[in-house]
PDB file of C-alpha atoms in Angstrom:
ATOM      1  CA  UNK A   1       4.539   4.780  12.058  1.00  0.00           C
ATOM      2  CA  UNK A   2       5.860   5.972   8.807  1.00  0.00           C
ATOM      3  CA  UNK A   3       7.561   9.596   9.265  1.00  0.00           C
ATOM      4  CA  UNK A   4      10.106   9.957   6.513  1.00  0.00           C
ATOM      5  CA  UNK A   5      11.803  11.981   8.873  1.00  0.00           C
ATOM      6  CA  UNK A   6      12.629  10.842  12.499  1.00  0.00           C
ATOM      7  CA  UNK A   7      10.069   8.258  13.407  1.00  0.00           C
ATOM      8  CA  UNK A   8      10.337   7.719  16.891  1.00  0.00           C
ATOM      9  CA  UNK A   9       9.990  11.610  17.469  1.00  0.00           C
ATOM     10  CA  UNK A  10       7.071  12.051  15.687  1.00  0.00           C
ATOM     11  CA  UNK A  11       5.205   9.042  17.758  1.00  0.00           C
ATOM     12  CA  UNK A  12       6.348  10.413  21.330  1.00  0.00           C
ATOM     13  CA  UNK A  13       5.938  13.815  20.989  1.00  0.00           C
ATOM     14  CA  UNK A  14       3.573  14.641  18.251  1.00  0.00           C
ATOM     15  CA  UNK A  15       0.904  11.327  17.898  1.00  0.00           C
ATOM     16  CA  UNK A  16      -0.398  11.367  21.319  1.00  0.00           C
ATOM     17  CA  UNK A  17      -3.701  10.665  22.113  1.00  0.00           C
ATOM     18  CA  UNK A  18      -4.463  13.545  24.145  1.00  0.00           C
ATOM     19  CA  UNK A  19      -3.086  15.797  21.763  1.00  0.00           C
ATOM     20  CA  UNK A  20      -4.464  14.340  18.343  1.00  0.00           C
ATOM     21  CA  UNK A  21      -7.867  12.531  19.405  1.00  0.00           C
ATOM     22  CA  UNK A  22      -6.462   9.230  17.324  1.00  0.00           C
ATOM     23  CA  UNK A  23      -6.578   6.521  19.318  1.00  0.00           C
ATOM     24  CA  UNK A  24      -3.351   5.051  18.924  1.00  0.00           C
ATOM     25  CA  UNK A  25      -0.407   7.005  18.128  1.00  0.00           C
ATOM     26  CA  UNK A  26       0.212   4.371  15.229  1.00  0.00           C
ATOM     27  CA  UNK A  27      -2.712   5.526  13.515  1.00  0.00           C
ATOM     28  CA  UNK A  28      -1.002   8.749  12.873  1.00  0.00           C
ATOM     29  CA  UNK A  29       1.312   8.574   9.548  1.00  0.00           C
ATOM     30  CA  UNK A  30       3.351  11.901   8.752  1.00  0.00           C
ATOM     31  CA  UNK A  31       4.104  12.477   5.245  1.00  0.00           C
ATOM     32  CA  UNK A  32       7.152  15.328   4.016  1.00  0.00           C
ATOM     33  CA  UNK A  33       6.075  16.012   0.271  1.00  0.00           C
ATOM     34  CA  UNK A  34       7.058  19.811   0.911  1.00  0.00           C
ATOM     35  CA  UNK A  35       9.522  20.875   3.415  1.00  0.00           C
ATOM     36  CA  UNK A  36       9.171  19.295   6.647  1.00  0.00           C
ATOM     37  CA  UNK A  37       6.161  17.928   7.853  1.00  0.00           C
ATOM     38  CA  UNK A  38       3.123  19.360   6.197  1.00  0.00           C
ATOM     39  CA  UNK A  39       0.462  16.313   5.256  1.00  0.00           C
ATOM     40  CA  UNK A  40      -0.919  13.616   7.382  1.00  0.00           C
ATOM     41  CA  UNK A  41      -2.711  10.447   6.751  1.00  0.00           C
ATOM     42  CA  UNK A  42      -4.704   8.195   9.062  1.00  0.00           C
ATOM     43  CA  UNK A  43      -4.757   4.645   7.832  1.00  0.00           C
ATOM     44  CA  UNK A  44      -7.867   3.709   9.820  1.00  0.00           C
ATOM     45  CA  UNK A  45      -9.953   6.206   8.516  1.00  0.00           C
ATOM     46  CA  UNK A  46      -8.209   6.606   5.275  1.00  0.00           C
ATOM     47  CA  UNK A  47      -8.197  10.437   5.777  1.00  0.00           C
ATOM     48  CA  UNK A  48      -5.543  12.580   4.763  1.00  0.00           C
ATOM     49  CA  UNK A  49      -5.004  16.439   5.175  1.00  0.00           C
ATOM     50  CA  UNK A  50      -2.786  19.018   4.436  1.00  0.00           C
ATOM     51  CA  UNK A  51      -3.022  20.317   8.078  1.00  0.00           C
ATOM     52  CA  UNK A  52      -2.270  18.637  10.817  1.00  0.00           C
ATOM     53  CA  UNK A  53      -5.034  16.673  12.617  1.00  0.00           C
ATOM     54  CA  UNK A  54      -7.254  18.858  15.013  1.00  0.00           C
ATOM     55  CA  UNK A  55      -5.937  18.930  18.381  1.00  0.00           C
ATOM     56  CA  UNK A  56      -2.380  18.583  17.303  1.00  0.00           C
ATOM     57  CA  UNK A  57      -0.046  20.725  20.081  1.00  0.00           C
ATOM     58  CA  UNK A  58       1.446  23.175  17.637  1.00  0.00           C
ATOM     59  CA  UNK A  59       4.462  23.509  20.285  1.00  0.00           C
ATOM     60  CA  UNK A  60       5.118  20.225  20.008  1.00  0.00           C
ATOM     61  CA  UNK A  61       5.223  20.016  16.135  1.00  0.00           C
ATOM     62  CA  UNK A  62       7.260  23.344  16.065  1.00  0.00           C
ATOM     63  CA  UNK A  63       9.900  21.675  18.551  1.00  0.00           C
ATOM     64  CA  UNK A  64       9.923  18.467  16.613  1.00  0.00           C
ATOM     65  CA  UNK A  65      11.017  20.198  13.353  1.00  0.00           C
ATOM     66  CA  UNK A  66      13.718  22.459  15.290  1.00  0.00           C
ATOM     67  CA  UNK A  67      15.041  19.300  16.613  1.00  0.00           C
ATOM     68  CA  UNK A  68      15.062  17.703  13.294  1.00  0.00           C
ATOM     69  CA  UNK A  69      16.672  20.752  12.081  1.00  0.00           C
ATOM     70  CA  UNK A  70      19.457  21.095  14.832  1.00  0.00           C
ATOM     71  CA  UNK A  71      20.635  17.204  14.408  1.00  0.00           C
ATOM     72  CA  UNK A  72      21.792  18.304  11.043  1.00  0.00           C
ATOM     73  CA  UNK A  73      18.985  16.606   9.208  1.00  0.00           C
ATOM     74  CA  UNK A  74      18.166  18.505   5.887  1.00  0.00           C
ATOM     75  CA  UNK A  75      14.684  18.139   3.978  1.00  0.00           C
ATOM     76  CA  UNK A  76      14.664  15.294   1.671  1.00  0.00           C
ATOM     77  CA  UNK A  77      16.007  17.447  -1.035  1.00  0.00           C
ATOM     78  CA  UNK A  78      17.869  20.523  -1.390  1.00  0.00           C
ATOM     79  CA  UNK A  79      16.359  23.802  -1.797  1.00  0.00           C
ATOM     80  CA  UNK A  80      18.032  24.223  -4.944  1.00  0.00           C
ATOM     81  CA  UNK A  81      15.875  22.536  -7.805  1.00  0.00           C
ATOM     82  CA  UNK A  82      12.489  22.581  -6.013  1.00  0.00           C
ATOM     83  CA  UNK A  83       9.254  23.339  -7.870  1.00  0.00           C
ATOM     84  CA  UNK A  84       6.058  24.678  -7.169  1.00  0.00           C
ATOM     85  CA  UNK A  85       2.896  22.838  -8.531  1.00  0.00           C
ATOM     86  CA  UNK A  86      -1.084  22.902  -8.090  1.00  0.00           C
ATOM     87  CA  UNK A  87      -3.285  20.001  -9.179  1.00  0.00           C
ATOM     88  CA  UNK A  88      -6.641  18.492  -9.774  1.00  0.00           C
ATOM     89  CA  UNK A  89      -7.265  14.906  -8.757  1.00  0.00           C
ATOM     90  CA  UNK A  90     -10.028  12.974  -9.794  1.00  0.00           C
ATOM     91  CA  UNK A  91     -10.103   9.813  -7.816  1.00  0.00           C
ATOM     92  CA  UNK A  92     -11.539   6.411  -8.818  1.00  0.00           C
ATOM     93  CA  UNK A  93     -12.648   2.946  -6.983  1.00  0.00           C
ATOM     94  CA  UNK A  94      -8.857   1.501  -7.533  1.00  0.00           C
ATOM     95  CA  UNK A  95      -6.937   4.779  -6.491  1.00  0.00           C
ATOM     96  CA  UNK A  96      -4.755   4.223  -3.350  1.00  0.00           C
ATOM     97  CA  UNK A  97      -7.076   5.586  -0.872  1.00  0.00           C
ATOM     98  CA  UNK A  98     -10.683   5.987  -2.661  1.00  0.00           C
ATOM     99  CA  UNK A  99     -12.035   8.321  -0.204  1.00  0.00           C
ATOM    100  CA  UNK A 100     -11.643  12.486  -0.149  1.00  0.00           C
ATOM    101  CA  UNK A 101     -13.539  15.066   1.482  1.00  0.00           C
ATOM    102  CA  UNK A 102     -16.388  14.865  -1.099  1.00  0.00           C
ATOM    103  CA  UNK A 103     -16.907  11.293  -0.758  1.00  0.00           C
ATOM    104  CA  UNK A 104     -15.998  10.243   2.415  1.00  0.00           C
ATOM    105  CA  UNK A 105     -17.765   7.008   2.266  1.00  0.00           C
ATOM    106  CA  UNK A 106     -15.953   6.106  -0.742  1.00  0.00           C
ATOM    107  CA  UNK A 107     -15.691   6.539  -4.268  1.00  0.00           C
ATOM    108  CA  UNK A 108     -17.433   4.193  -6.731  1.00  0.00           C
ATOM    109  CA  UNK A 109     -16.654   5.935 -10.054  1.00  0.00           C
ATOM    110  CA  UNK A 110     -14.543   3.567 -12.276  1.00  0.00           C
ATOM    111  CA  UNK A 111     -11.442   4.738 -14.036  1.00  0.00           C
ATOM    112  CA  UNK A 112     -12.839   5.569 -17.198  1.00  0.00           C
ATOM    113  CA  UNK A 113     -15.477   7.641 -15.469  1.00  0.00           C
ATOM    114  CA  UNK A 114     -12.893   9.395 -13.798  1.00  0.00           C
ATOM    115  CA  UNK A 115     -10.966   9.706 -16.924  1.00  0.00           C
ATOM    116  CA  UNK A 116     -13.890  11.221 -18.546  1.00  0.00           C
ATOM    117  CA  UNK A 117     -14.417  13.892 -15.786  1.00  0.00           C
ATOM    118  CA  UNK A 118     -11.132  15.054 -15.901  1.00  0.00           C
ATOM    119  CA  UNK A 119     -11.056  15.661 -19.922  1.00  0.00           C
ATOM    120  CA  UNK A 120     -13.943  17.896 -19.295  1.00  0.00           C
ATOM    121  CA  UNK A 121     -12.249  19.863 -16.815  1.00  0.00           C
ATOM    122  CA  UNK A 122      -8.886  19.744 -18.633  1.00  0.00           C
ATOM    123  CA  UNK A 123     -11.470  21.165 -21.444  1.00  0.00           C
ATOM    124  CA  UNK A 124     -12.571  23.857 -19.434  1.00  0.00           C
ATOM    125  CA  UNK A 125      -9.424  24.803 -17.976  1.00  0.00           C
ATOM    126  CA  UNK A 126      -7.889  24.965 -21.457  1.00  0.00           C
ATOM    127  CA  UNK A 127     -10.354  27.086 -22.724  1.00  0.00           C
ATOM    128  CA  UNK A 128     -10.283  29.375 -20.113  1.00  0.00           C
ATOM    129  CA  UNK A 129     -13.324  28.847 -18.414  1.00  0.00           C
ATOM    130  CA  UNK A 130     -12.340  28.326 -15.313  1.00  0.00           C
ATOM    131  CA  UNK A 131      -8.494  28.226 -13.447  1.00  0.00           C
ATOM    132  CA  UNK A 132      -7.340  25.119 -12.294  1.00  0.00           C
ATOM    133  CA  UNK A 133      -6.949  26.658  -8.614  1.00  0.00           C
ATOM    134  CA  UNK A 134     -10.845  27.507  -8.670  1.00  0.00           C
ATOM    135  CA  UNK A 135     -11.868  24.338  -9.845  1.00  0.00           C
ATOM    136  CA  UNK A 136      -9.610  22.700  -7.348  1.00  0.00           C
ATOM    137  CA  UNK A 137     -11.493  24.183  -4.523  1.00  0.00           C
ATOM    138  CA  UNK A 138     -15.013  22.370  -5.504  1.00  0.00           C
ATOM    139  CA  UNK A 139     -13.825  19.670  -7.933  1.00  0.00           C
ATOM    140  CA  UNK A 140     -10.543  17.722  -6.482  1.00  0.00           C
ATOM    141  CA  UNK A 141     -10.500  14.914  -4.547  1.00  0.00           C
ATOM    142  CA  UNK A 142      -7.251  15.954  -2.595  1.00  0.00           C
ATOM    143  CA  UNK A 143      -7.276  17.522   0.673  1.00  0.00           C
ATOM    144  CA  UNK A 144      -5.064  20.080  -1.320  1.00  0.00           C
ATOM    145  CA  UNK A 145      -8.159  21.812  -2.463  1.00  0.00           C
ATOM    146  CA  UNK A 146      -8.602  24.173   0.333  1.00  0.00           C
ATOM    147  CA  UNK A 147      -5.551  25.654  -0.790  1.00  0.00           C
ATOM    148  CA  UNK A 148      -6.593  25.864  -4.763  1.00  0.00           C
ATOM    149  CA  UNK A 149      -4.701  22.304  -5.433  1.00  0.00           C
ATOM    150  CA  UNK A 150      -1.460  24.252  -4.496  1.00  0.00           C
ATOM    151  CA  UNK A 151       1.023  21.544  -3.285  1.00  0.00           C
ATOM    152  CA  UNK A 152       3.715  23.908  -2.398  1.00  0.00           C
ATOM    153  CA  UNK A 153       7.476  23.292  -3.347  1.00  0.00           C
ATOM    154  CA  UNK A 154       8.861  20.120  -3.768  1.00  0.00           C
ATOM    155  CA  UNK A 155      11.866  18.233  -5.096  1.00  0.00           C
ATOM    156  CA  UNK A 156      12.458  15.434  -6.992  1.00  0.00           C
ATOM    157  CA  UNK A 157      11.682  12.113  -5.299  1.00  0.00           C
ATOM    158  CA  UNK A 158       8.881  13.448  -3.526  1.00  0.00           C
ATOM    159  CA  UNK A 159       6.104  12.683  -5.699  1.00  0.00           C
ATOM    160  CA  UNK A 160       5.042   9.638  -7.539  1.00  0.00           C
ATOM    161  CA  UNK A 161       6.952   9.197 -10.586  1.00  0.00           C
ATOM    162  CA  UNK A 162       4.304   9.947 -13.453  1.00  0.00           C
ATOM    163  CA  UNK A 163       3.425  13.068 -11.478  1.00  0.00           C
ATOM    164  CA  UNK A 164       7.074  14.429 -10.560  1.00  0.00           C
ATOM    165  CA  UNK A 165       8.041  13.753 -14.474  1.00  0.00           C
ATOM    166  CA  UNK A 166       5.138  15.799 -15.657  1.00  0.00           C
ATOM    167  CA  UNK A 167       5.661  18.408 -13.168  1.00  0.00           C
ATOM    168  CA  UNK A 168       9.526  19.046 -13.806  1.00  0.00           C
ATOM    169  CA  UNK A 169       9.004  19.034 -17.721  1.00  0.00           C
ATOM    170  CA  UNK A 170       6.719  21.930 -17.552  1.00  0.00           C
ATOM    171  CA  UNK A 171       7.357  25.634 -17.649  1.00  0.00           C
ATOM    172  CA  UNK A 172       5.855  27.918 -15.234  1.00  0.00           C
ATOM    173  CA  UNK A 173       2.054  28.628 -15.996  1.00  0.00           C
ATOM    174  CA  UNK A 174       2.283  25.479 -18.195  1.00  0.00           C
ATOM    175  CA  UNK A 175      -0.471  22.617 -17.645  1.00  0.00           C
ATOM    176  CA  UNK A 176       0.375  18.959 -17.770  1.00  0.00           C
ATOM    177  CA  UNK A 177      -1.948  16.589 -19.859  1.00  0.00           C
ATOM    178  CA  UNK A 178      -4.194  14.135 -17.914  1.00  0.00           C
ATOM    179  CA  UNK A 179      -1.838  11.918 -15.798  1.00  0.00           C
ATOM    180  CA  UNK A 180      -2.312   8.647 -14.065  1.00  0.00           C
ATOM    181  CA  UNK A 181      -0.941   7.767 -10.684  1.00  0.00           C
ATOM    182  CA  UNK A 182      -1.906   5.362  -7.928  1.00  0.00           C
ATOM    183  CA  UNK A 183      -3.865   8.583  -6.014  1.00  0.00           C
ATOM    184  CA  UNK A 184      -5.908   8.866  -9.193  1.00  0.00           C
ATOM    185  CA  UNK A 185      -6.383  10.929 -12.341  1.00  0.00           C
ATOM    186  CA  UNK A 186      -4.574  14.450 -12.295  1.00  0.00           C
ATOM    187  CA  UNK A 187      -3.515  17.850 -14.195  1.00  0.00           C
ATOM    188  CA  UNK A 188      -1.318  19.683 -12.819  1.00  0.00           C
ATOM    189  CA  UNK A 189      -0.078  23.440 -13.210  1.00  0.00           C
ATOM    190  CA  UNK A 190       3.664  24.132 -12.847  1.00  0.00           C
ATOM    191  CA  UNK A 191       3.201  27.408 -10.677  1.00  0.00           C
ATOM    192  CA  UNK A 192       7.121  28.184  -9.428  1.00  0.00           C
TER     193      UNK A 192
END
């Protein structure tokens, strides 16, 4: 199990078979992209979500976060220096996790096809035809689509390097050019 915070506590307190529905607690990985525990990834199904898995005991999750903070631990970065961004992700067959809520059986488009799709999305956004947040809800391959692509606040060292570099170079309201990471092809907007 990979947590980025307190691995053994999540294993014992949160990722229990009866509270998450996962067959093995080691199938659950927690990631800390924003503040503490905010996204979950199951390697067995290759699914990720910005929400805890169905059936997760929220009391145990809240107790874990409280225990983490009480032990003097802090988020991976200080509150100072965090920014907020939203993004649109188009995955391709070589993406780190080539599945999405739109394509649960797997994504078969090539990298070039993903870039072509993203160029059209970028054109529409920059021409004012559609907002990135609206387009993300229907077209993004990221589970953040439910939040209009909003990734919340994050600091340096919490995102993939190319994504982070682009995000921190933008002023609030600005859009990035097309970015490629292990996750796929992105456009992002700095929102805070």
